[in-house]
Structure formats: C-alpha cells, structure tokens
Coordinates of C-alpha atoms and ligand atoms in Angstrom, one line a residue:
X287 CA 7.9 -74.1 -1.0
X288 CA 10.3 -72.0 0.1
X289 CA 9.8 -67.9 -1.3
X290 CA 11.8 -65.6 -2.9
X291 CA 12.7 -63.4 -1.2
X292 CA 13.4 -60.2 -2.4
X293 CA 14.6 -57.2 0.9
X294 CA 12.0 -54.9 -0.6
X295 CA 12.5 -53.4 3.0
X296 CA 16.5 -52.2 1.8
X297 CA 14.0 -49.1 0.2
X298 CA 11.8 -48.5 2.8
X299 CA 11.3 -45.2 5.3
X300 CA 10.2 -46.5 7.7
X301 CA 7.3 -44.9 10.7
X302 CA 5.6 -46.7 13.7
X303 CA 1.9 -45.9 15.0
X304 CA 1.3 -46.4 18.4
X305 CA -2.3 -47.1 17.3
X306 CA -4.9 -46.4 21.3
X307 CA -3.3 -43.2 20.8
X308 CA -3.0 -42.6 16.6
X309 CA -6.6 -40.3 15.7
X310 CA -9.7 -41.3 17.7
X311 CA -12.2 -41.4 13.8
X312 CA -15.1 -42.3 16.6
X313 CA -14.3 -40.1 19.6
X314 CA -14.2 -42.3 21.8
X315 CA -10.9 -41.3 23.5
X316 CA -9.1 -43.4 22.0
X317 CA -6.7 -44.1 18.5
X318 CA -8.1 -46.2 16.3
X319 CA -7.6 -48.2 12.9
X320 CA -10.0 -46.7 10.8
X321 CA -8.3 -43.4 12.0
X322 CA -5.3 -45.0 10.5
X323 CA -6.9 -44.9 7.7
X324 CA -8.1 -41.4 7.7
X325 CA -4.6 -40.5 7.8
X326 CA -2.7 -42.4 5.4
X327 CA -2.6 -39.4 3.7
X328 CA -0.5 -36.9 5.3
X329 CA 1.9 -40.2 5.9
X330 CA 2.6 -40.8 2.5
X331 CA 2.4 -37.4 2.5
X332 CA 6.3 -37.5 4.3
X333 CA 7.2 -39.9 1.6
X334 CA 7.1 -42.9 5.0
X335 CA 6.6 -46.5 3.1
X336 CA 6.2 -48.8 6.0
X337 CA 3.5 -48.8 9.1
X338 CA 4.9 -50.7 11.8
X339 CA 1.6 -50.8 13.4
X340 CA 2.1 -52.1 17.7
X341 CA 0.0 -54.3 18.7
X342 CA -3.9 -54.5 17.7
X343 CA -5.4 -57.9 18.5
X344 CA -8.5 -58.5 21.9
X345 CA -6.8 -56.8 25.0
X346 CA -7.8 -56.3 28.6
X347 CA -4.9 -53.3 28.2
X348 CA -2.8 -53.7 31.5
X349 CA -0.3 -52.4 28.7
X350 CA -1.7 -52.6 25.6
X351 CA -1.6 -54.9 23.6
X352 CA 1.5 -56.9 24.5
X353 CA -1.4 -58.4 26.5
X354 CA -3.2 -60.7 24.0
X355 CA -6.6 -62.0 25.1
X356 CA -6.8 -63.6 21.6
X357 CA -4.5 -63.6 19.0
X358 CA -7.1 -63.8 16.0
X359 CA -9.3 -60.5 16.8
X360 CA -9.1 -57.5 16.9
X361 CA -9.1 -55.8 19.8
X362 CA -12.7 -53.6 19.9
X363 CA -10.9 -50.7 21.2
X364 CA -9.7 -50.8 17.2
X365 CA -11.8 -51.5 15.5
X366 CA -12.7 -55.1 14.3
X367 CA -11.3 -57.3 12.1
X368 CA -12.8 -55.9 8.6
X369 CA -10.5 -52.7 10.0
X370 CA -7.9 -54.6 9.8
X371 CA -8.8 -56.4 6.8
X372 CA -9.9 -52.7 5.2
X373 CA -5.9 -50.8 6.8
X374 CA -4.1 -53.7 4.2
X375 CA -5.8 -52.9 1.7
X376 CA -5.2 -48.8 2.2
X377 CA -2.0 -48.9 3.0
X378 CA -1.2 -51.3 -0.4
X379 CA -3.2 -48.6 -2.5
X380 CA -0.7 -46.2 -1.2
X381 CA 1.9 -47.8 -2.1
X382 CA 3.0 -48.8 1.1
X383 CA 4.1 -51.8 3.4
X384 CA 3.0 -52.4 6.8
X385 CA 4.0 -55.2 9.5
X386 CA 2.2 -55.9 12.7
X387 CA 3.4 -56.4 16.3
X388 CA 3.0 -59.8 16.6
X389 CA 3.3 -60.3 20.4
X390 CA 5.3 -64.5 21.0
X391 CA 6.7 -64.1 24.4
X392 CA 3.4 -63.7 26.6
X393 CA 0.2 -63.5 26.5
X394 CA -1.8 -61.2 28.9
X395 CA -3.4 -63.8 32.1
X396 CA -7.0 -64.0 30.6
X397 CA -6.2 -64.8 27.5
X398 CA -8.1 -68.2 27.4
X399 CA -5.0 -71.0 27.0
X400 CA -3.8 -69.1 30.5
X401 CA -7.3 -69.8 32.1
X402 CA -7.8 -73.4 31.0
X403 CA -3.9 -73.1 32.3
X404 CA -5.4 -73.0 36.0
X405 CA -8.1 -74.9 36.3
X406 CA -6.3 -78.3 35.9
X407 CA -2.7 -79.2 36.6
X408 CA -3.1 -81.7 33.7
X409 CA -4.0 -79.3 31.0
X410 CA -2.4 -79.3 27.6
X411 CA -2.2 -75.7 28.1
X412 CA -1.2 -76.1 32.1
X413 CA 2.2 -76.4 29.5
X414 CA 2.1 -73.8 27.8
X415 CA 3.0 -71.3 30.7
X416 CA 5.8 -71.9 33.5
X417 CA 4.9 -72.9 37.0
X418 CA 7.4 -74.0 39.9
X419 CA 6.7 -74.7 43.8
X420 CA 9.1 -72.1 44.7
X421 CA 9.2 -68.9 43.9
X422 CA 14.0 -67.6 43.3
X423 CA 14.8 -63.6 43.9
X424 CA 14.5 -63.6 39.5
X425 CA 13.2 -59.6 39.1
X426 CA 11.5 -58.7 35.5
X427 CA 11.3 -55.3 34.0
X428 CA 8.7 -53.7 35.7
X429 CA 10.2 -53.9 39.0
X430 CA 9.0 -57.2 40.3
X431 CA 9.5 -60.1 41.2
X432 CA 8.7 -62.9 37.9
X433 CA 7.0 -65.1 39.4
X434 CA 3.3 -64.9 40.6
X435 CA 1.2 -67.5 42.9
X436 CA -1.2 -69.1 41.7
X437 CA -4.4 -69.7 44.3
X438 CA -6.0 -71.8 41.4
X439 CA -3.5 -74.0 41.7
X440 CA -0.9 -73.2 44.4
X441 CA 1.9 -73.0 42.1
X442 CA 4.1 -70.2 41.2
X443 CA 3.8 -68.9 37.0
X444 CA 6.7 -66.9 36.0
X445 CA 6.2 -63.7 33.6
X446 CA 9.4 -61.6 32.3
X447 CA 7.2 -58.0 32.2
X448 CA 3.9 -58.0 34.5
X449 CA 1.7 -60.0 36.7
X450 CA -1.1 -60.3 34.0
X451 CA 1.6 -60.9 31.6
X452 CA 2.1 -65.3 31.9
X453 CA 4.9 -65.6 30.0
X454 CA 4.8 -69.2 27.1
X455 CA 6.9 -71.9 27.8
X456 CA 8.6 -72.0 24.3
X457 CA 9.6 -75.5 24.7
X458 CA 6.0 -76.3 24.7
X459 CA 6.6 -77.8 20.4
X460 CA 2.5 -77.5 20.9
X461 CA 3.3 -74.1 22.0
X462 CA 5.7 -72.7 19.1
X463 CA 2.8 -74.2 17.0
X464 CA -0.2 -72.2 17.9
X465 CA 2.1 -69.4 17.3
X466 CA 3.0 -70.0 14.4
X467 CA -0.5 -70.1 12.7
X468 CA -1.0 -66.8 14.4
X469 CA 1.7 -66.2 12.0
X470 CA 0.7 -67.4 8.8
X471 CA -3.2 -66.3 9.8
X472 CA -1.8 -62.2 9.7
X473 CA 1.0 -63.1 6.5
X474 CA -2.2 -65.0 4.4
X475 CA -4.0 -61.8 5.6
X476 CA -1.8 -59.4 3.2
X477 CA 0.5 -58.8 6.2
X478 CA 4.4 -57.3 5.0
X479 CA 6.1 -59.2 8.2
X480 CA 6.3 -58.4 12.0
X481 CA 8.0 -56.3 14.7
X482 CA 8.5 -59.7 16.5
X483 CA 8.5 -58.1 20.7
X484 CA 10.8 -59.4 23.1
X485 CA 12.4 -62.4 21.2
X486 CA 15.4 -62.0 23.7
X487 CA 13.1 -63.6 26.6
X488 CA 12.1 -66.8 24.5
X489 CA 13.6 -69.0 26.8
X490 CA 15.0 -68.7 30.6
X491 CA 17.9 -70.9 32.1
X492 CA 15.7 -73.9 33.7
X493 CA 17.6 -74.5 36.6
X494 CA 16.1 -71.7 38.2
X495 CA 18.8 -71.6 41.0
X496 CA 19.0 -68.1 42.5
X497 CA 21.1 -65.1 41.0
X498 CA 24.1 -65.1 42.6
X499 CA 23.4 -61.4 41.6
X500 CA 22.2 -60.7 45.4
X501 CA 19.9 -62.5 48.1
X502 CA 18.0 -60.2 47.2
X503 CA 15.1 -60.0 45.0
X504 CA 17.5 -58.6 41.1
X505 CA 17.2 -58.1 37.9
X506 CA 19.1 -60.6 36.1
X507 CA 18.2 -60.1 32.8
X508 CA 21.3 -64.1 31.8
X509 CA 18.6 -66.0 32.6
X510 CA 15.9 -65.8 30.9
X511 CA 17.5 -63.2 28.2
X512 CA 19.2 -64.1 23.8
X513 CA 19.5 -68.0 25.8
X514 CA 20.6 -70.5 23.1
X515 CA 17.4 -72.3 22.9
X516 CA 15.5 -68.8 21.3
X517 CA 17.8 -69.6 18.3
X518 CA 16.8 -73.5 18.4
X519 CA 12.5 -71.7 18.5
X520 CA 14.1 -68.9 15.3
X521 CA 14.9 -71.1 13.4
X522 CA 11.7 -73.4 13.7
X523 CA 9.6 -70.0 13.1
X524 CA 11.8 -69.5 10.5
X525 CA 11.4 -72.5 8.0
X526 CA 8.1 -72.8 9.4
X527 CA 7.3 -69.4 8.4
X528 CA 8.8 -66.9 6.9
X529 CA 11.1 -68.6 4.5
X530 CA 7.5 -68.8 2.6
X531 CA 7.1 -65.5 2.6
X532 CA 8.2 -62.7 1.3
X533 CA 8.6 -60.6 4.6
X534 CA 10.2 -58.3 7.1
X535 CA 10.9 -59.5 10.3
X536 CA 12.5 -57.9 12.5
X537 CA 13.1 -59.4 16.4
X538 CA 12.9 -57.1 19.8
X539 CA 16.7 -58.0 22.1
X540 CA 16.5 -54.7 24.0
X541 CA 19.7 -53.3 25.4
X542 CA 22.0 -57.2 26.5
X543 CA 22.3 -58.7 22.8
X544 CA 25.1 -57.8 21.6
X545 CA 26.5 -57.8 17.9
X546 CA 27.8 -61.2 17.9
X547 CA 24.3 -62.0 18.8
X548 CA 22.8 -59.8 16.6
X549 CA 24.5 -61.8 13.6
X550 CA 23.7 -65.3 14.4
X551 CA 19.7 -63.5 15.5
X552 CA 20.1 -62.5 11.2
X553 CA 20.6 -66.2 10.6
X554 CA 16.5 -66.5 11.3
X555 CA 14.9 -62.9 11.2
X556 CA 16.2 -60.5 8.9
X557 CA 17.5 -57.8 11.8
X558 CA 17.1 -56.5 16.0
X559 CA 15.7 -53.7 17.9
X560 CA 18.8 -53.2 20.3
X561 CA 18.2 -49.4 22.4
X562 CA 22.6 -49.1 22.4
X563 CA 21.2 -45.6 21.2
X564 CA 19.0 -45.3 23.0
X565 CA 19.4 -43.8 26.5
X566 CA 23.9 -42.5 26.3
X567 CA 22.9 -39.8 28.7
X568 CA 22.4 -42.1 32.3
X569 CA 18.5 -41.5 31.9
X570 CA 18.1 -45.8 32.2
X571 CA 16.7 -46.3 35.9
X572 CA 17.7 -43.1 36.8
X573 CA 16.2 -42.8 39.8
X574 CA 16.5 -40.0 42.3
X575 CA 19.3 -38.6 40.3
X576 CA 19.1 -34.3 39.4
X577 CA 18.4 -33.2 35.4
X578 CA 21.5 -31.5 36.1
X579 CA 23.4 -35.3 36.4
X580 CA 21.9 -36.6 32.6
X581 CA 23.3 -35.6 29.6
X582 CA 24.3 -36.9 26.4
X583 CA 28.0 -38.2 25.9
X584 CA 29.1 -37.7 22.3
X585 CA 31.6 -39.1 22.2
X586 CA 29.8 -42.9 23.2
X587 CA 26.6 -41.7 21.0
X588 CA 29.2 -41.9 18.5
X589 CA 30.7 -45.1 19.3
X590 CA 27.5 -46.3 19.5
X591 CA 26.4 -46.4 15.7
X592 CA 29.8 -47.0 14.5
X593 CA 30.3 -50.3 16.5
X594 CA 27.0 -51.5 15.1
X595 CA 26.9 -50.3 11.9
X596 CA 30.8 -52.3 11.6
X597 CA 29.5 -55.7 12.8
X598 CA 26.6 -55.5 10.1
X599 CA 27.5 -53.4 7.5
X600 CA 27.5 -56.1 4.5
X601 CA 26.9 -58.5 6.8
X602 CA 23.1 -58.4 7.9
X603 CA 20.3 -55.6 7.7
X604 CA 19.6 -53.5 11.1
X605 CA 17.2 -51.3 11.5
X606 CA 18.0 -47.4 12.5
X607 CA 15.6 -45.2 15.8
X608 CA 16.4 -43.1 18.0
X609 CA 12.6 -44.2 19.4
X610 CA 10.1 -46.2 20.1
X611 CA 7.5 -46.4 22.2
X612 CA 9.1 -47.5 25.1
X613 CA 11.1 -44.1 24.6
X614 CA 11.2 -41.0 26.2
X615 CA 11.2 -38.7 22.6
X616 CA 14.2 -37.8 21.3
X617 CA 14.4 -34.0 21.5
X618 CA 14.1 -34.4 24.6
X619 CA 16.7 -36.8 25.3
X620 CA 18.6 -36.3 22.9
X621 CA 18.0 -32.3 21.7
X622 CA 17.6 -28.5 23.5
X623 CA 14.4 -28.3 24.4
X624 CA 15.0 -24.3 23.8
X625 CA 16.4 -25.4 20.6
X626 CA 13.6 -27.5 20.1
X627 CA 12.6 -26.9 15.9
X628 CA 16.5 -27.3 15.1
X629 CA 17.7 -30.2 17.4
X630 CA 14.5 -31.9 15.5
X631 CA 15.0 -31.0 12.3
X632 CA 19.1 -32.1 13.2
X633 CA 18.9 -35.2 14.4
X634 CA 16.3 -36.5 12.0
X635 CA 18.9 -35.2 9.9
X636 CA 21.5 -37.2 11.4
X637 CA 19.3 -40.8 11.4
X638 CA 17.9 -40.5 8.1
X639 CA 21.2 -40.8 6.3
X640 CA 23.6 -43.7 8.4
X641 CA 23.0 -47.2 7.1
X642 CA 19.9 -48.9 8.3
X643 CA 16.5 -49.4 8.1
X644 CA 15.3 -46.1 8.9
X645 CA 12.3 -46.0 11.5
X646 CA 10.3 -42.8 12.2
X647 CA 8.7 -43.1 15.1
X648 CA 5.0 -41.6 15.5
X649 CA 4.5 -37.1 16.4
X650 CA 8.5 -37.1 15.8
X651 CA 8.2 -35.4 12.2
X652 CA 6.9 -32.6 14.5
X653 CA 9.1 -32.6 16.8
X654 CA 6.7 -33.5 20.1
X655 CA 8.8 -33.5 23.2
X656 CA 7.5 -34.9 26.5
X657 CA 4.6 -34.6 29.5
X658 CA 5.8 -32.6 31.8
X659 CA 2.2 -33.7 33.5
X660 CA 2.4 -32.2 37.1
X661 CA 0.4 -35.4 38.3
X662 CA 2.1 -38.7 39.1
X663 CA -1.2 -40.3 38.5
X664 CA -1.5 -38.6 35.2
X665 CA 1.6 -41.0 34.5
X666 CA -0.6 -44.9 34.8
X667 CA -1.7 -45.4 31.7
X668 CA 1.7 -47.2 31.8
X669 CA 2.6 -50.8 33.7
X670 CA 5.8 -49.8 34.7
X671 CA 5.4 -46.9 35.6
X672 CA 2.0 -47.5 38.5
X673 CA 4.6 -50.7 39.5
X674 CA 7.2 -48.2 39.8
X675 CA 4.9 -46.2 42.8
X676 CA 3.2 -48.6 44.2
X677 CA 6.9 -50.6 45.3
X678 CA 7.1 -47.7 47.4
X679 CA 10.5 -47.0 48.2
X680 CA 10.9 -43.0 46.0
X681 CA 8.7 -39.3 47.5
X682 CA 7.0 -37.8 45.1
X683 CA 8.4 -35.3 44.0
X684 CA 11.4 -37.7 43.1
X685 CA 9.0 -40.0 41.3
X686 CA 8.0 -36.8 39.3
X687 CA 11.3 -35.9 38.3
X688 CA 12.1 -39.2 37.3
X689 CA 8.7 -39.7 34.9
X690 CA 9.2 -36.9 33.0
X691 CA 12.8 -38.0 31.9
X692 CA 11.9 -41.3 31.3
X693 CA 8.1 -42.6 31.1
X694 CA 6.7 -44.2 28.1
X695 CA 4.1 -42.2 28.3
X696 CA 5.6 -39.1 26.6
X697 CA 6.1 -41.5 23.6
X698 CA 2.5 -42.7 24.5
X699 CA 0.9 -39.1 24.8
X700 CA -1.6 -38.5 22.0
X701 CA -0.4 -37.3 18.3
X702 CA -0.1 -33.4 18.1
X703 CA -3.0 -32.4 15.0
X704 CA -3.9 -29.2 15.3
X705 CA -5.0 -26.7 17.4
X706 CA -8.9 -27.5 18.4
X707 CA -9.3 -29.2 22.2
X708 CA -7.0 -31.8 23.4
X709 CA -4.8 -31.5 19.5
X710 CA -8.0 -32.8 17.0
X711 CA -6.7 -36.0 18.0
X712 CA -10.5 -37.2 20.1
X713 CA -13.3 -34.7 20.0
X714 CA -13.7 -37.3 23.5
X715 CA -12.1 -37.7 26.4
X716 CA -8.9 -38.7 25.6
X717 CA -7.4 -41.7 28.0
X718 CA -3.9 -40.0 28.0
X719 CA -3.7 -36.1 28.4
X720 CA -2.4 -35.0 25.7
X721 CA 1.2 -32.5 26.1
X722 CA 0.7 -29.1 26.8
X723 CA 2.7 -27.2 24.0
X724 CA -0.2 -28.6 21.5
X725 CA -1.0 -25.1 20.6
X726 CA 2.2 -24.5 18.6
X727 CA 3.7 -28.4 18.6
X728 CA 0.8 -29.9 15.6
X729 CA 0.7 -31.9 12.4
X730 CA -1.6 -28.4 10.9
X731 CA 1.0 -26.2 12.2
X732 CA 3.9 -27.6 10.9
X733 CA 2.6 -28.8 7.9
X734 CA 1.2 -25.3 6.5
X735 CA 4.8 -23.1 7.7
X736 CA 7.3 -24.4 4.3
X737 CA 10.4 -24.2 6.9
X738 CA 8.5 -26.6 9.3
X739 CA 9.7 -29.6 12.0
X740 CA 7.6 -31.8 9.3
X741 CA 9.0 -30.8 5.5
X742 CA 11.5 -31.1 6.6
X743 CA 12.3 -34.4 7.7
X744 CA 10.1 -35.1 4.2
X745 CA 12.4 -33.2 2.7
X746 CA 15.3 -35.5 4.0
X747 CA 13.8 -39.5 3.1
X748 CA 13.6 -36.9 -0.1
X749 CA 17.3 -36.9 -0.8
X750 CA 17.1 -40.3 1.6
X751 CA 15.5 -41.8 -1.6
X752 CA 17.4 -40.5 -4.3
X753 CA 20.7 -42.1 -2.8
X754 CA 19.2 -44.9 -1.3
X755 CA 22.5 -46.7 -2.9
X756 CA 24.7 -44.4 -1.7
X757 CA 23.3 -44.3 2.2
X758 CA 22.5 -48.3 1.6
X759 CA 25.2 -50.1 1.1
X760 CA 28.5 -46.9 1.7
X761 CA 30.5 -47.2 4.0
X762 CA 30.6 -45.1 6.6
X763 CA 33.3 -43.1 9.1
X764 CA 33.0 -41.3 12.0
X765 CA 35.0 -38.0 10.8
X766 CA 36.4 -36.7 14.7
X767 CA 34.9 -39.6 16.5
X768 CA 36.7 -37.6 19.9
X769 CA 34.7 -34.0 19.6
X770 CA 32.1 -33.7 21.8
X771 CA 29.8 -31.8 20.3
X772 CA 30.4 -32.5 16.6
X773 CA 28.6 -35.8 14.9
X774 CA 30.6 -36.0 11.4
X775 CA 30.1 -38.8 9.6
X776 CA 31.7 -39.5 5.3
X777 CA 29.3 -42.1 3.1
X778 CA 31.0 -43.3 -0.2
X779 CA 29.8 -45.8 -2.1
X780 CA 31.2 -46.1 -5.8
X781 CA 31.8 -42.0 -6.9
X782 CA 29.9 -40.5 -4.6
X783 CA 30.2 -39.2 -1.8
X784 CA 28.1 -37.5 1.5
X785 CA 29.2 -35.9 4.5
X786 CA 26.7 -35.2 7.1
X787 CA 27.9 -32.4 10.0
X788 CA 25.7 -32.3 12.9
X789 CA 26.3 -30.4 15.9
X790 CA 24.5 -31.7 19.6
X791 CA 25.0 -29.3 21.6
X792 CA 23.7 -25.0 21.8
X793 CA 27.9 -23.0 21.2
X794 CA 28.2 -22.1 17.5
X795 CA 31.0 -24.7 15.6
X796 CA 33.5 -23.3 13.0
X797 CA 33.1 -25.9 10.6
X798 CA 35.5 -27.1 7.0
X799 CA 34.1 -27.8 3.8
X800 CA 36.2 -28.7 0.9
X801 CA 34.7 -27.0 -2.0
X802 CA 34.1 -29.9 -4.2
X803 CA 31.8 -30.3 -2.0
X804 CA 27.2 -29.0 -2.8
X805 CA 24.9 -28.1 0.1
X806 CA 21.8 -30.1 -0.7
X807 CA 20.2 -29.5 3.2
X808 CA 20.8 -27.3 6.4
X809 CA 18.4 -26.7 9.2
X810 CA 19.9 -23.2 9.3
X811 CA 20.6 -19.8 6.8
X812 CA 23.5 -20.6 4.5
X813 CA 25.7 -19.7 6.1
X814 CA 28.0 -22.8 5.6
X815 CA 31.6 -22.2 7.6
X816 CA 29.9 -22.2 11.2
X817 CA 26.7 -25.0 12.4
X818 CA 24.4 -22.6 14.7
X819 CA 22.8 -24.6 17.6
X820 CA 21.6 -28.0 16.9
X821 CA 22.4 -27.7 13.2
X822 CA 23.1 -29.9 10.1
X823 CA 24.2 -29.8 7.1
X824 CA 24.2 -32.6 4.6
X825 CA 27.1 -32.6 1.6
X826 CA 27.7 -34.5 -0.9
X827 CA 30.0 -34.9 -3.9
X828 CA 31.4 -36.6 -7.5
X829 CA 34.9 -37.9 -6.2
X830 CA 36.8 -38.0 -9.7
X831 CA 39.1 -41.0 -9.6
X832 CA 42.3 -40.7 -11.5
Ligands
LIG1117 C1 8.3 -54.7 24.2 C2 7.5 -53.1 23.9 C3 7.0 -53.3 25.6 C4 5.7 -54.4 26.2 C5 6.9 -55.1 26.5 C6 6.0 -56.6 27.2 O1 9.9 -54.6 25.4 O2 7.4 -52.6 23.4 O3 6.0 -51.9 25.5 O4 5.9 -53.4 27.3 O5 7.7 -55.6 25.6 O6 5.0 -56.5 26.2

C-alpha cells in the first residue's frame, strides 16, 4: 500500500555526520555510533533536526564505508547493529529524524557477491557486476582506469571509483531486488530515508566504445553519468520501496547533472545534490595552479544559486549546502581565512535563508577550516589522494599545495570538541590528525562565548524556523547580480519580505536599506549603513498592500 507523503523535510534543518570523525566514545581513534548518541544534546541545542549519517556498513575502509562489505551489519569500528537501533531511537526521542547514506552504485571487492563472482563465471553473482574481455580508455573518478584485470577470471571488471570498489550491474533485475531489500530493511528499522550515493552512475554506455575525447585514458563522464536508464531504475525503486514509506530520498548526482535532469530525477526521488555551487573559485582540479589563481567569482556563484532556484522553486524540492565530506571547508573555500569568524557567520546566514533543505556539515557551525599538514602522508586516509600521489605526475610541493586547498581530508579531520589532547575527539590516537587550530577553534569555546559562530548559527536556525514559510515558499530575487562583492537577495511571501545582504570581500561596503526594514541579525556592530569585511545583515519588513 502506498504511504501518504507528508513532506516533513520542508521544515527540517539538516546536519551531516561523517561518523568516523565525529566523536570517539571508546578511544580507539575512530568516531563511532555511541559517540554520536553522546553528542545528540549538542546537536539538538544547535537546532538541527535531521541527521544524515555517512555510511555505517561493514567495510574494509578503503573509502571509509563507501566500500560496503556487508549491507546488513554495522562496521565494528562504529559499533554494532544494536548501537544503530539505539541511535535511531535516541534521535527520534529528541524529535529529530535520521537518514542513512545508501551506497548502491558499487560495493567493496570484499563483498561476498564479488568474491563469488570471481570464483565462477557461471555463478549468478558474476552478472551482479560488469565484466569485459578488454578495457577501453575510460578513466574513473579516482585518477585510474575504470577497468581492473582479474587474474582469477581473465576478465576486466568495471569501477567508477577505486579498483577495490567494483560497480554493480543495475541492468540485472535480481541485483536490483537485493538493493531494494537492503533499503526496506533499514526503513523497517526506523530510519527516515536515505542519501543515495553516486546514483548518477547506475547506468553505463553498454557499447563500451572508447571515448573520443582523447586517445589516452580520459574522464568522459557522459559514458557513465545520468544516462536515461538511471531513471527507469529509480522509477522501479520508488514503486517497490519509497512509495511505501514516508521517507526522504536525496540522490547524489554530481556536477554533470543539469537542472532539467533534476526535474526528471525528482519524479522518483525527493531531491538531488549537484555540486555546481561548491567549486566556484576554480579550485576543482586546480593541481599545478598557485593559490593566487584561486579566486571566488561571486557573480557566477550567485548566478548558479539563482539558476537552481529558478528551475526548482515550486517544481521540486532541493537541498542547500556549502560542502559535504568530499569538499574543502567552506570558510577556506569562499571566506577569508584571516576573517574566519566573520566569514563563517556570513556564509551560514547566506545559506540558511535561501530556498531548500539546508545541510550543515559537521564543524561548519564552529568555523572549522582546511587542514594545512606539512606531510603528504597525512592526507593518505583518502583513497583519491593516495591515487593522485601514486600516479607520480606531480612533485611533492605541488601535491601538498593542492591537497591543502582541495583534499577531502579537510572535511574529515576530527571534529574539534575542546582544548584537550586531540581536540577532545579521542583519548586514543586519531586515525586522521587533528587540525592544528583546535585550541582556538572548538565546540567548548563556541558554546561558552555568546557571540560565537555556533551561537550565531543557532540564532539563524531559530530565525529560519520562525520564518520557514517565507523562506521555503517565498520568491527569490537577486539584487545587483553583477556586484562582485555583495551577495544581496530578497525573499517575499504573502505580506512579508526578507532581505539578506552579505559581503564576500574584506573591503568595507556602503549599503542602503529602507527605514521600514528591521534588523533580524547581523555579525557586526550596530552600524548597518556599512558592511565590514565578510559582514552580513538580515532584515525583515511587512509589506502594506493597499
Ligand atoms: C560519493 C561519496 C564519496 C565516495 C564516492 C564513492 O561521491 O560522497 O565520498 O568516495 O561516492 O562511493
């Protein structure tokens, strides 16, 4: 029977947790599920009410859980299945919701399906994967060929990501049923939905002809991204599973997805994550470039947000985010690190009042910034960094500069709780080094200071909740779209209007605001005729219609 969809997520404020790096309750150096339970008070105090937990499944940790060894057990480093049930219950008791990351494009090569597939070409599991006699010139996302030779079978298997993460063959109906069963299992356990990992890649160009983009190995995403069969699979997934639960489904569709595709995707799932707004400073793939060449183009950034709002508003829901566990820290990306405090508040305020379901990434509410390790090895817990270094194309200084700017490790360095050793994340030895700035940047200090970034986020979240209709359903208008420093937008709904003015530069900027607006929040002193470095002001007014 179909279940009524209540769209509860339209009132939610999301928070993403990378569980290995959040809080270590048993001091083995890795965060865990009990650690999340211990910190639920901190999260509910902040005001977030929807948690997205990155993969929790048993995994050899080549890609920290995105390589699933067993869909039905919690990785023992994180705890056990009982801890997951406790986490779900505890989250619900706090009046929050929880969604899991469901990884369905690939598994780990340690998964029993893959092991069976390698034993016997005639086993049913062989067709759960994609095998070919010959490789072609397609490159995957982790700087290597999508094909790896299996000496057991004398065939090559396909992997969009690391060679230890073989892709599943979604054209096989039996495999699809296996995945639907996994989803049902977790929905029955009580989770409120899923972030669906890497779903853009479920279907490949099955001609497997060489890409014409180059004679050499080349990343040609058209060969395995957003192909039309993906929509058939998602339609079936919806009919078999999602329609029967009041659940939230958010698909990760990556940077290649257009707004038209988003409308197609949202016939079957609630919303999609694309990354258009995450790299508008040229940092993506910027290896070899100097830091001076990396500059945020605010005019483009604003236009990208507008493009997505224009396409989705009133037509489909969408998530809002500055970053996730695959991106650099947003204060380092779009803020000014010398103005970390102001930047972090400004970025939080700009995000929280736009259209969509906001997701704060762990530590964003503390203004956590990129790590600046001195050794390349300190970035090696990320398989994509290891592969880049392995390729041997770049010298050490070039690699280090790039990794400090772009590495996924910046989002994954341990959450900074206090000034104790390892930032209070663990009494053991953390699996990733803590950011050196933890004595200054940590939750304890943030909680104790009235004007902290955390308290600013908290207040913005309260204001967002009080004005949710206006924010969610109101129109979005960019003011002075060509201004290179100011991000100014208006939201209007019924007889209310919200005005957000944010300075993305260190310069002092004059602003003019009509006297009928009242100030809701700002990250600077009372003078609102000027915006200081990375300043932000949010105003509201009632519109008197005659
Ligand atoms: C997604 C995840 C990323 C992971 C990849 C492979 O892009 O966000 O962390 O490495 O999929 O699963």
